[in-house]
mmCIF file of C-alpha atoms in Angstrom:
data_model
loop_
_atom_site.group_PDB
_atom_site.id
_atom_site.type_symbol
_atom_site.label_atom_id
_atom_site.label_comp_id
_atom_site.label_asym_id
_atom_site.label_seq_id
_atom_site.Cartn_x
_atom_site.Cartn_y
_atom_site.Cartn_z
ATOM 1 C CA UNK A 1 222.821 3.237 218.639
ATOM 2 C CA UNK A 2 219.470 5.039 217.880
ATOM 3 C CA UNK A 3 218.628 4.887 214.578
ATOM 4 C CA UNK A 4 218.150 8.657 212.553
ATOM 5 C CA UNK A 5 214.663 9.008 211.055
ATOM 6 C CA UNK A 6 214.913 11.396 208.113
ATOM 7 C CA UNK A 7 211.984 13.565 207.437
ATOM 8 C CA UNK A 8 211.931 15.711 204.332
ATOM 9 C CA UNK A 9 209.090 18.476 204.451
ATOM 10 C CA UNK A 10 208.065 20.512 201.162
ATOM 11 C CA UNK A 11 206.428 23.380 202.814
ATOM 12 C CA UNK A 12 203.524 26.016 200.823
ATOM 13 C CA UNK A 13 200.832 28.212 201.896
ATOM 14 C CA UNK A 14 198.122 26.272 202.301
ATOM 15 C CA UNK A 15 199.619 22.385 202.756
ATOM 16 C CA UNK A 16 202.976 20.795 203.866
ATOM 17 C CA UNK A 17 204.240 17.357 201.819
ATOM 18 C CA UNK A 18 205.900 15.410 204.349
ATOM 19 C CA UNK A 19 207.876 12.006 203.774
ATOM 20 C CA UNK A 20 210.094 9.827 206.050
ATOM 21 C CA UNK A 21 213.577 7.911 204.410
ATOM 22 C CA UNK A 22 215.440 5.629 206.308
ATOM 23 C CA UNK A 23 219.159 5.326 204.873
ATOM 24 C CA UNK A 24 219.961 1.894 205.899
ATOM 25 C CA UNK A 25 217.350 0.530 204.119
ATOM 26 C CA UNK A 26 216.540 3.076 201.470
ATOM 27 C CA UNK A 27 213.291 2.931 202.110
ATOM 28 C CA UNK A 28 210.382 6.282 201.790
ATOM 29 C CA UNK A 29 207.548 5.461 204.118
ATOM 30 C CA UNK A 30 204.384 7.643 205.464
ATOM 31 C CA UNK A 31 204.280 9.890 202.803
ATOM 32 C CA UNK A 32 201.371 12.004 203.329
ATOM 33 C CA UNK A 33 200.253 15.743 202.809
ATOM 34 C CA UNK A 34 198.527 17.654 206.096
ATOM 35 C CA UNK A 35 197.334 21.486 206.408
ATOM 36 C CA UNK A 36 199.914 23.498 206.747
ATOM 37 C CA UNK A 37 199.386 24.081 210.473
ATOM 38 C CA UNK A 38 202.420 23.261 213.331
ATOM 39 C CA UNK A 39 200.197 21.106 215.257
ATOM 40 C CA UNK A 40 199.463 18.645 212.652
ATOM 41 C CA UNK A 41 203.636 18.114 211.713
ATOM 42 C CA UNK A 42 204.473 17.456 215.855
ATOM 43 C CA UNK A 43 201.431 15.111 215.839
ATOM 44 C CA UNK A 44 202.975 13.226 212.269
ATOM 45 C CA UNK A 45 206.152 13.632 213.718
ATOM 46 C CA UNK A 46 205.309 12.026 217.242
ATOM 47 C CA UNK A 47 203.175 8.772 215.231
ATOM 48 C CA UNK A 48 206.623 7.686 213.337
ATOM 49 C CA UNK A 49 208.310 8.123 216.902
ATOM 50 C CA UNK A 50 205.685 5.678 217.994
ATOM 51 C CA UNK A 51 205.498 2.991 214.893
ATOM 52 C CA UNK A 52 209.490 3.038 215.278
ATOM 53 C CA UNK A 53 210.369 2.664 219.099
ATOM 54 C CA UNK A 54 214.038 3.904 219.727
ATOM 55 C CA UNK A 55 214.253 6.316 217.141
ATOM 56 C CA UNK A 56 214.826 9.822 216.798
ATOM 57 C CA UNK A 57 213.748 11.939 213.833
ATOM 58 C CA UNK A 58 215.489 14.818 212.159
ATOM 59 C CA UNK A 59 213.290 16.765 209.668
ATOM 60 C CA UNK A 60 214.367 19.627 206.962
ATOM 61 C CA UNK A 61 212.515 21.829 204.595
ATOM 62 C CA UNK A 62 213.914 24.710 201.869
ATOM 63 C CA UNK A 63 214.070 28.809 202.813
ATOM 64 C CA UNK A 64 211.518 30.572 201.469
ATOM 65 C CA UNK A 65 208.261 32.804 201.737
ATOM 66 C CA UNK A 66 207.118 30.812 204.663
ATOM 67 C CA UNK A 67 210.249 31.579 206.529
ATOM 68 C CA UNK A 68 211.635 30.242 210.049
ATOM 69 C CA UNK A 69 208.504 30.226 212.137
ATOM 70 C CA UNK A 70 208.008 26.217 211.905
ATOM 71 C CA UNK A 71 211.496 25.883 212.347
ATOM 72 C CA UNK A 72 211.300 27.077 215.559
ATOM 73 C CA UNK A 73 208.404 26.063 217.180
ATOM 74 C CA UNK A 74 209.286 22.430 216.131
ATOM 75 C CA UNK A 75 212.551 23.382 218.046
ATOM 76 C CA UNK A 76 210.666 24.184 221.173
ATOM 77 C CA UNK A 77 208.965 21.033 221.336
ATOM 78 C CA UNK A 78 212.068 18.861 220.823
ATOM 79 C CA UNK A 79 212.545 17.759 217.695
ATOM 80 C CA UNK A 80 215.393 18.010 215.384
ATOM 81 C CA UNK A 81 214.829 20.561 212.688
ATOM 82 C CA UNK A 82 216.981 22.439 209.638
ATOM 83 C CA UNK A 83 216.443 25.148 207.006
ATOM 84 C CA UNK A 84 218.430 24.330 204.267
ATOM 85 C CA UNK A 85 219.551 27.048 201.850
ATOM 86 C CA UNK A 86 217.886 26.318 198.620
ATOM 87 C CA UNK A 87 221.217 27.298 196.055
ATOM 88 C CA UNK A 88 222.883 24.341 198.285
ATOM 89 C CA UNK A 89 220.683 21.841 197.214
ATOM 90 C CA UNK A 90 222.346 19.668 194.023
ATOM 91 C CA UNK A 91 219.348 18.638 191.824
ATOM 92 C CA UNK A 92 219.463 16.118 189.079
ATOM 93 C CA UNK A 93 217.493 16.706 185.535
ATOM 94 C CA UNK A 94 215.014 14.228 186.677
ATOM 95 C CA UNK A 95 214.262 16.847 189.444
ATOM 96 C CA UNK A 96 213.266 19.407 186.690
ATOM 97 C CA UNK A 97 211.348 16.601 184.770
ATOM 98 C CA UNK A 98 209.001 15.533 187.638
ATOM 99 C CA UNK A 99 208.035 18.079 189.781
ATOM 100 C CA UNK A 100 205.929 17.565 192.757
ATOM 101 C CA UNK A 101 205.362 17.770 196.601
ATOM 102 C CA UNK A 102 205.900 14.458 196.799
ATOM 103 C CA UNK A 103 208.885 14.632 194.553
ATOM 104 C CA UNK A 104 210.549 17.181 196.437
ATOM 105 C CA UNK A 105 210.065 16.006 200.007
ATOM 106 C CA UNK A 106 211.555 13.119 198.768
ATOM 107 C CA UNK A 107 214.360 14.965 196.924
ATOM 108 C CA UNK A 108 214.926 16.549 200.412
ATOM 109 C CA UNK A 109 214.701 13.700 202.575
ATOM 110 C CA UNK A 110 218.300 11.841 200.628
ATOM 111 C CA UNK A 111 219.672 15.431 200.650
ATOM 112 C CA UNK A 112 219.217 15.445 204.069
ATOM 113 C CA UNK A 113 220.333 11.912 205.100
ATOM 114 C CA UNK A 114 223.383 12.578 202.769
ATOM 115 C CA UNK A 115 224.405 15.893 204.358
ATOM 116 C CA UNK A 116 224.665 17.349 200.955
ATOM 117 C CA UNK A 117 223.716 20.602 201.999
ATOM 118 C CA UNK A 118 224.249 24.098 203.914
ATOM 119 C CA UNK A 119 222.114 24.945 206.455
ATOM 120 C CA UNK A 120 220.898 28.373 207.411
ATOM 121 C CA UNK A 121 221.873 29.944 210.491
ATOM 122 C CA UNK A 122 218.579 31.104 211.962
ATOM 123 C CA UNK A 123 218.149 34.818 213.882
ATOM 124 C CA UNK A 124 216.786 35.192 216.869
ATOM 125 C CA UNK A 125 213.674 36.169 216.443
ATOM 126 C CA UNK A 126 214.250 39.338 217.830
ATOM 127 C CA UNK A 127 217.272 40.028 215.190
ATOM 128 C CA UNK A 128 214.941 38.835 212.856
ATOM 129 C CA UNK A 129 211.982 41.201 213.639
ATOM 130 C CA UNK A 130 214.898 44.560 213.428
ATOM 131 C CA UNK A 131 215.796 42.833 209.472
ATOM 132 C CA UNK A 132 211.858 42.901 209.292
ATOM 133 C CA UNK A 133 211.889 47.456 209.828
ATOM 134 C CA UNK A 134 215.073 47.549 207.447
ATOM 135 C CA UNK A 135 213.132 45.337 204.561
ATOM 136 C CA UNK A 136 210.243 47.934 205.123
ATOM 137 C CA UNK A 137 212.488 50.692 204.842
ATOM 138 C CA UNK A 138 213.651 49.144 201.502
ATOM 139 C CA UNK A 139 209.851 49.157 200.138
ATOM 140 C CA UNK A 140 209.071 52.402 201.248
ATOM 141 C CA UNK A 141 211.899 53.896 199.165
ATOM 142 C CA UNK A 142 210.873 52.174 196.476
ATOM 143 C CA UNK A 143 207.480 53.227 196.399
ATOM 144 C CA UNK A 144 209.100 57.128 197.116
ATOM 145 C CA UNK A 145 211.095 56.173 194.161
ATOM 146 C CA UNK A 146 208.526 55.532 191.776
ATOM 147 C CA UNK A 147 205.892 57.980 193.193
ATOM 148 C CA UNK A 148 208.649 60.629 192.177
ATOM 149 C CA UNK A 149 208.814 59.034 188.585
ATOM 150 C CA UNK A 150 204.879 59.021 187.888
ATOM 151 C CA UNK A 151 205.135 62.704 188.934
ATOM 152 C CA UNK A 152 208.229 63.396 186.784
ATOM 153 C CA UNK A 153 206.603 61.341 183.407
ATOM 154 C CA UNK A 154 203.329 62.953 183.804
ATOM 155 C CA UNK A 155 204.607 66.785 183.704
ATOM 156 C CA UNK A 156 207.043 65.395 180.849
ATOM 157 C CA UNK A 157 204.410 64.133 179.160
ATOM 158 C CA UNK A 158 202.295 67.907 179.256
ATOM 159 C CA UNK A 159 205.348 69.829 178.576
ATOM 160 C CA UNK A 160 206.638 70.522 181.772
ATOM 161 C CA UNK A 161 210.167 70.164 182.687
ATOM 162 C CA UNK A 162 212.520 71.914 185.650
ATOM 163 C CA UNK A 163 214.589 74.189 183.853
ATOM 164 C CA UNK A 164 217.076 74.899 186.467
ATOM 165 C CA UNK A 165 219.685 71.823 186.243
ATOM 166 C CA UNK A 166 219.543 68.199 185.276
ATOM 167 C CA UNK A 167 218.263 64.798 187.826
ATOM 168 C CA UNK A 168 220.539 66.205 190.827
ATOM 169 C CA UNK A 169 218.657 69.443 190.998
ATOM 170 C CA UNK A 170 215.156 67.499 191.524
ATOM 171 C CA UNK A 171 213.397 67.525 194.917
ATOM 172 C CA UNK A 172 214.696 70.626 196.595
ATOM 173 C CA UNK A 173 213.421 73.304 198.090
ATOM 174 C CA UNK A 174 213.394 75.176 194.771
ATOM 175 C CA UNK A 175 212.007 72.337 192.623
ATOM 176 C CA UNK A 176 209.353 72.335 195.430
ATOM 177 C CA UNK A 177 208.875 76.177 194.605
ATOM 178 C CA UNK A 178 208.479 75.314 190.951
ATOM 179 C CA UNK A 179 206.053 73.206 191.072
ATOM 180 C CA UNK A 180 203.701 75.725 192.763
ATOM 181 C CA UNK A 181 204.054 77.684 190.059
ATOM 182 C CA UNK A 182 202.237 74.739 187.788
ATOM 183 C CA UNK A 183 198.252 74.843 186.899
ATOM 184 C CA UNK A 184 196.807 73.138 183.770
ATOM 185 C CA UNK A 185 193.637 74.834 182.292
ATOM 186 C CA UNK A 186 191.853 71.254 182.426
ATOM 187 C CA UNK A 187 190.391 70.205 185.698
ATOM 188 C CA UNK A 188 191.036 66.329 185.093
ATOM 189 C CA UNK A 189 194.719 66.993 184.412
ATOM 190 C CA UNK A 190 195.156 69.702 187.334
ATOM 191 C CA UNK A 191 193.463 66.851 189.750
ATOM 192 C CA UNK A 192 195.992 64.288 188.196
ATOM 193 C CA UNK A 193 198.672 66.723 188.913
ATOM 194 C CA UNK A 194 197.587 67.357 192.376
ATOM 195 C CA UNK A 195 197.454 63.683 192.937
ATOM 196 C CA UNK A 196 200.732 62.611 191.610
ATOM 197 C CA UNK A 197 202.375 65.510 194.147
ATOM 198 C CA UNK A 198 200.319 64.529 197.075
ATOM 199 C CA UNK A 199 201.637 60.949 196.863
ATOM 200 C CA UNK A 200 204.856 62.142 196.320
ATOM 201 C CA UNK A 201 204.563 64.153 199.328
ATOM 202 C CA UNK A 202 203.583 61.402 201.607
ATOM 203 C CA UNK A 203 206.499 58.836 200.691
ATOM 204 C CA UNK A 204 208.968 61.503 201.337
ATOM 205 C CA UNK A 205 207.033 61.411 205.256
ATOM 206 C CA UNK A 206 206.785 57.765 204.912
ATOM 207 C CA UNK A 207 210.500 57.432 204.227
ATOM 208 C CA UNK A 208 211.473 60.365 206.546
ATOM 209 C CA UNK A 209 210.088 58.748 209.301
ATOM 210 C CA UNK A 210 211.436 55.133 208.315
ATOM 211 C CA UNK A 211 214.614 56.696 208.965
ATOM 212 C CA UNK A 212 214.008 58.167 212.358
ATOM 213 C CA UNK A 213 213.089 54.558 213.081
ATOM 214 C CA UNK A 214 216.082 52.661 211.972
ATOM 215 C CA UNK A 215 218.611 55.152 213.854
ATOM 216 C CA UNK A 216 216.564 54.342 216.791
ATOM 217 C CA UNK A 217 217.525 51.112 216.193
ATOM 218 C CA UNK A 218 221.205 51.699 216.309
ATOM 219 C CA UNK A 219 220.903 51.685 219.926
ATOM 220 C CA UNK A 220 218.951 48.058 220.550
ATOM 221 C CA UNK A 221 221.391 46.349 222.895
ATOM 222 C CA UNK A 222 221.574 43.232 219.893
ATOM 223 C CA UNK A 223 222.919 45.098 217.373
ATOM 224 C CA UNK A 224 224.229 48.540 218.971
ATOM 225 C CA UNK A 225 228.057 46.969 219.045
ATOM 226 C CA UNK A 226 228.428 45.781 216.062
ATOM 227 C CA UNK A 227 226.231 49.365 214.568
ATOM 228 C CA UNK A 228 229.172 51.110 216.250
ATOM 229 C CA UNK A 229 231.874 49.730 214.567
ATOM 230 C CA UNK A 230 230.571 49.672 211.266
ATOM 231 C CA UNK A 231 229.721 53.312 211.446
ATOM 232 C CA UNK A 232 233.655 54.443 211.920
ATOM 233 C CA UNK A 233 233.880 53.195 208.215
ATOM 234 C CA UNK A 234 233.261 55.804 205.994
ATOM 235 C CA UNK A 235 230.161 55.245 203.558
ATOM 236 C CA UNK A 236 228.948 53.684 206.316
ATOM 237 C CA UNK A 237 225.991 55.413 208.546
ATOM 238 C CA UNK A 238 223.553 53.927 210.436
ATOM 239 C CA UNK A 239 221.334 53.012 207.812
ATOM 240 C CA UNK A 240 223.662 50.650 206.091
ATOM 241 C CA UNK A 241 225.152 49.341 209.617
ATOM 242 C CA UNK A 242 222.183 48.414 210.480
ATOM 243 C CA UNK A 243 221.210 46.672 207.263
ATOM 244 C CA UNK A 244 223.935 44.669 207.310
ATOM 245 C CA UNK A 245 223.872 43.482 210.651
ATOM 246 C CA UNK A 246 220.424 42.853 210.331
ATOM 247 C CA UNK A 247 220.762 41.005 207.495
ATOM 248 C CA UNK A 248 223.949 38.814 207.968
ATOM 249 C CA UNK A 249 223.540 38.199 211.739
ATOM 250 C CA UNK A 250 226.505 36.472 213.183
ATOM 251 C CA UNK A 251 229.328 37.080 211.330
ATOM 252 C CA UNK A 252 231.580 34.254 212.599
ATOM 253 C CA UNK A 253 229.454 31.713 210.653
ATOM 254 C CA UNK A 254 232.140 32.909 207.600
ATOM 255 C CA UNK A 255 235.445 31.577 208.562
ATOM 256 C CA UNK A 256 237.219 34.048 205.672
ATOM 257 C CA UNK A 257 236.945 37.446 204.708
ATOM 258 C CA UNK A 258 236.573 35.342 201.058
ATOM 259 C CA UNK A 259 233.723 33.709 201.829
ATOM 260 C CA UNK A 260 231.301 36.484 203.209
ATOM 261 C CA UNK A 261 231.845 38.285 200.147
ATOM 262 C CA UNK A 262 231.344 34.626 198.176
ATOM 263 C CA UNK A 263 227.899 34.797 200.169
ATOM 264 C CA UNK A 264 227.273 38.617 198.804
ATOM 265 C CA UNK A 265 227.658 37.597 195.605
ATOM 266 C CA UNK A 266 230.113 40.228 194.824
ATOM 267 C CA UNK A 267 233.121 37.301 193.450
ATOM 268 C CA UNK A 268 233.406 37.478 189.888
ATOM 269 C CA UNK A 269 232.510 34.288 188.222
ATOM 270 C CA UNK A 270 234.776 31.662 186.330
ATOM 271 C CA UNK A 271 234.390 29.741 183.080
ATOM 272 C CA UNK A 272 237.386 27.264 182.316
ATOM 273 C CA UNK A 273 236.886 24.819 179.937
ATOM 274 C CA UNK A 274 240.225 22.892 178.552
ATOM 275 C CA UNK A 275 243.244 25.820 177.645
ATOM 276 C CA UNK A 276 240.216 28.061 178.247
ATOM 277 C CA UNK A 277 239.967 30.353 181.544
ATOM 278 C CA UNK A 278 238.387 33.492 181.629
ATOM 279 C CA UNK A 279 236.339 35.522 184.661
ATOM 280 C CA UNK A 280 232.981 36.382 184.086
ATOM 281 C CA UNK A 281 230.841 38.753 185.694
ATOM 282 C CA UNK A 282 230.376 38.703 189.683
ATOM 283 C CA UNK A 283 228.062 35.726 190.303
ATOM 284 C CA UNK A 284 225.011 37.563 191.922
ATOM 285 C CA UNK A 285 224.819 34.081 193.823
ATOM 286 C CA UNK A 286 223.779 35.640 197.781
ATOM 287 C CA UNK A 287 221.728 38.103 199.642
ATOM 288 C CA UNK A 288 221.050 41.100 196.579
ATOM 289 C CA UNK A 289 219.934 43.502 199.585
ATOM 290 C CA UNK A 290 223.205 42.695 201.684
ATOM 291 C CA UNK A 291 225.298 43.476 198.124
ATOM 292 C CA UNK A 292 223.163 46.542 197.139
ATOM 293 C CA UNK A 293 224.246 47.577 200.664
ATOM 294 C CA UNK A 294 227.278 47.456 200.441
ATOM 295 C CA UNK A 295 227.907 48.726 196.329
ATOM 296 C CA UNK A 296 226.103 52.350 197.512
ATOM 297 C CA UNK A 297 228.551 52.062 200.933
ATOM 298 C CA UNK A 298 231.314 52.083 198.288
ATOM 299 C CA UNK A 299 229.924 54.468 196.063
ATOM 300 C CA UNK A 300 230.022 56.096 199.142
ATOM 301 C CA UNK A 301 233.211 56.155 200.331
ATOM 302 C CA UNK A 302 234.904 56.887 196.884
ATOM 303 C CA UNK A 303 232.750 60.625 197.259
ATOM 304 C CA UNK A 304 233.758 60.928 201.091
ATOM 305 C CA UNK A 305 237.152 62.620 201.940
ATOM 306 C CA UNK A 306 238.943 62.975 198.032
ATOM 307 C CA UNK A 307 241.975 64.108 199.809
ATOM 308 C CA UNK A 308 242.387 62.092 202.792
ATOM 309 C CA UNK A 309 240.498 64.744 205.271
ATOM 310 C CA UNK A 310 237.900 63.530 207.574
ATOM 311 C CA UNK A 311 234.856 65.048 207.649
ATOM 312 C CA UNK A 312 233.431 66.509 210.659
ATOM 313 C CA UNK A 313 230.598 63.793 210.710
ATOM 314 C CA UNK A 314 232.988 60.913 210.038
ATOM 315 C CA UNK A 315 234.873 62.080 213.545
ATOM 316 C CA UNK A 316 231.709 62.130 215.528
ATOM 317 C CA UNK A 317 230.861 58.290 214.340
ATOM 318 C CA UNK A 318 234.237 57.386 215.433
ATOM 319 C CA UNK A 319 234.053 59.181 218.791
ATOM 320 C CA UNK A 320 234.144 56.734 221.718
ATOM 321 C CA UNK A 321 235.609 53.940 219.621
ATOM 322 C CA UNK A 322 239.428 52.181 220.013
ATOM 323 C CA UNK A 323 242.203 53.183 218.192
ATOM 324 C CA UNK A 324 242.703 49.847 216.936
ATOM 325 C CA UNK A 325 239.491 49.942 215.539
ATOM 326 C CA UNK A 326 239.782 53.576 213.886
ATOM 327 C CA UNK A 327 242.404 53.040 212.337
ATOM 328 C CA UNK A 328 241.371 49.801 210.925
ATOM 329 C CA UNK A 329 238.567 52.068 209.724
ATOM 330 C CA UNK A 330 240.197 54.420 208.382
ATOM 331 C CA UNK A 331 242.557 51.882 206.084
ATOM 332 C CA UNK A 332 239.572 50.582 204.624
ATOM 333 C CA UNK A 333 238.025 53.576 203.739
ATOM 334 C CA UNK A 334 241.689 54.832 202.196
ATOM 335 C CA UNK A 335 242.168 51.415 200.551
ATOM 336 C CA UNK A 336 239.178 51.651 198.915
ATOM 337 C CA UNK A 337 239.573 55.053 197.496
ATOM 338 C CA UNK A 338 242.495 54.397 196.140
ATOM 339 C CA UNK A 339 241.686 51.136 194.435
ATOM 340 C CA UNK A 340 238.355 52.957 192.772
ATOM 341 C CA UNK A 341 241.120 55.517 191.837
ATOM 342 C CA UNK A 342 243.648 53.106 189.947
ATOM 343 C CA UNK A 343 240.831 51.322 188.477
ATOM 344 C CA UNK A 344 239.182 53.718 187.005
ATOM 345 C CA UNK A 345 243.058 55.238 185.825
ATOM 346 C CA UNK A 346 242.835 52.054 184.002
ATOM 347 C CA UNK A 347 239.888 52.453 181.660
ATOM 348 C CA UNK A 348 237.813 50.250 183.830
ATOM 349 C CA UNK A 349 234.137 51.096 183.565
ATOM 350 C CA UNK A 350 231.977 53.016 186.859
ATOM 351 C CA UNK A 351 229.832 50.179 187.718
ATOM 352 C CA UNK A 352 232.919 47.209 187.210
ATOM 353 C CA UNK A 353 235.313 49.312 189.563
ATOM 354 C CA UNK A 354 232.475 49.849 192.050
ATOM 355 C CA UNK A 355 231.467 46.299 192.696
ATOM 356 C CA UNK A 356 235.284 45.456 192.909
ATOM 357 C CA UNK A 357 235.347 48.026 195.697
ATOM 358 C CA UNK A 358 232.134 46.825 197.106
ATOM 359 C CA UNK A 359 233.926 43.394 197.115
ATOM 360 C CA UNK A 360 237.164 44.700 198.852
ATOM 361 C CA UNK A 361 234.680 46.672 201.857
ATOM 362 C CA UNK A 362 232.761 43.416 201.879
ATOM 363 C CA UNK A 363 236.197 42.054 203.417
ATOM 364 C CA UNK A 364 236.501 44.864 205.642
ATOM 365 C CA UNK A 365 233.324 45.087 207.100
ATOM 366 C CA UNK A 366 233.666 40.888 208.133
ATOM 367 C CA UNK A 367 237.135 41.622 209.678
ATOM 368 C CA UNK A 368 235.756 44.587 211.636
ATOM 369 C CA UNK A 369 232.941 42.402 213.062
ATOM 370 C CA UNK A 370 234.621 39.167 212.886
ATOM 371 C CA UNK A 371 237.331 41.042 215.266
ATOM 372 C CA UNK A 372 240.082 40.407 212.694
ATOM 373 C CA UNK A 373 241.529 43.746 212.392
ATOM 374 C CA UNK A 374 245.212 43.091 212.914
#
């Protein structure tokens, strides 16, 4: 049998820790750090092959800012390599005590050689590059978001404020109006004024034509399928279908509906401690764009056909689809209206019956794409 070289790699900017364990012997050898270039790992990687003949290696680092690039060029070459997810990883107090490069490609060298970890599945690049647009889209509405606020503070501030309704009345055509109507008898604050609008002005474009750019997406042959089906959902458009398929990738890699929305972080937590046993708040332990996602989908859907009626919009998204599929659709969307209905019947708070909801479509959506709509 060939014997399993285990190569932990702690992986930064500017340098890449890398250590070798072998099990059998429990033994760290050729510990070194190298710049953080691809080149110099295959070339480490290749010497070990050659000081131990007949052995294969199989090397690991942590997710993070650096992301799957290494990954996968190490993967074109031939060697065995795995991202582990870094939530997965069990660390001991003398972990937190000593902290290191050397330390931690150490740490993740046993981790690996134990198998006490999860791996992430990685996109294909080209899934990967799509996730990259919808991230963008998430900054740019950001940045719209607090362009909007500076301009909102600063007429506050000088005694300015819309007089014609509260937050929901902001940014139409007639708050647009209004603020033509604005001058300040100071230059400086007239050119601050000017300045706060004109950025406000451009993230709206910005955002506007982020948007034009993620429903082209909804037709790249990767993701158009799986777009289509979530989009018969109401709450769902193509904004949020393809954020989540973007995001998640394959779906499959969840066995149960319980354990995609375990990996949204949408499961209330538990603390049980002798006779006591009491939930907690939902563990925020996953992807926080996936589960922001899908709590506005369900915010959504509770606002989206009060009385059971379709809208007109809702039919068009379902046109072309099975009826096994619509009306799989089309229980969710009724499910979830009337559990945000009962809930809220019951004194529970907005924001606790949403993320239950969000939970329940969380379900939905990995049956719908999992195929397990029976």
């Amino acid at each position: 049998m060939e014997s399993i070289i285990y190569v932990g790699m702690d992986v930064h900017k500017d340098s890449y820790s890398l250590c070798c364990y072998d099990p059998k012997r429990n033994l760290f050898f050729s510990e070194m750090q190298i710049k953080s270039e691809t080149k110099n790992v295959i070339k480490y990687l290749e010497h070990v092959l050659e000081m131990n003949d007949g052995a294969i290696t199989l090397s690991c680092y942590e997710a993070g800012p650096t992301g799957f690039r290494l990954c996968r060029e190490l993967q074109k070459k031939g060697f065995a390599c795995v991202v582990m997810a870094p939530t997965s990883i069990a660390k001991s107090a003398k972990d937190r005590l000593v902290k290191t490069d050397r330390a931690d490609a150490r740490m993740l060298a046993k981790v690996l050689a134990a198998k006490q970890y999860k791996e992430v599945v990685l996109p294909t690049e080209h899934v990967e590059s799509i996730k990259e647009i919808v991230r963008l889209r998430v900054n740019v509405h950001k940045a719209c978001k607090r362009a909007k606020q500076n301009l909102l503070s600063f007429l506050l501030n000088q005694g300015f404020h819309y007089p014609d309704g509260g937050s929901n009345k902001y940014w139409t055509k007639n708050f647009f109006e209004w603020l033509k109507t604005i001058n300040f008898a100071s230059d400086y604050l007239q050119y601050c004024f000017e300045e706060y609008l004109s950025e406000v002005t451009r993230q709206i474009q910005r955002l506007s034509l982020m948007d034009k750019k993620l429903k082209e997406l909804e037709d790249d042959k990767e993701i158009a399928d799986g777009v289509r089906k979530l989009r018969c959902i109401c709450g769902i458009d193509t904004i949020v279908a393809v954020g989540l398929v973007a995001e998640v990738g394959d779906f499959k890699r969840f066995s149960t509906a319980e354990k995609f929305a375990s990996y949204t972080g949408l499961c209330p937590g538990r603390h049980s401690s002798g006779l006591s046993d009491r939930s907690r708040g939902i563990t925020k332990q996953g992807n926080r764009y996936l589960r922001k996602l899908l709590v506005e989908a369900a915010k959504s859907v509770k606002r989206t056909a009060p009385h059971g009626k379709k809208s007109k919009r809702l039919i068009a998204r379902q046109e072309g689809s099975s009826t096994e599929i619509i009306n799989y659709a089309d229980k969710a969307g009724k499910r979830i209206r009337n559990k945000m209905e009962r809930l809220e019947r019951r004194g529970v708070s907005y924001n606790k019956a949403t993320a239950a909801c969000a939970r329940e479509l969380a379900c939905f959506v990995w049956g719908m794409m999992t195929g397990n709509i029976a």
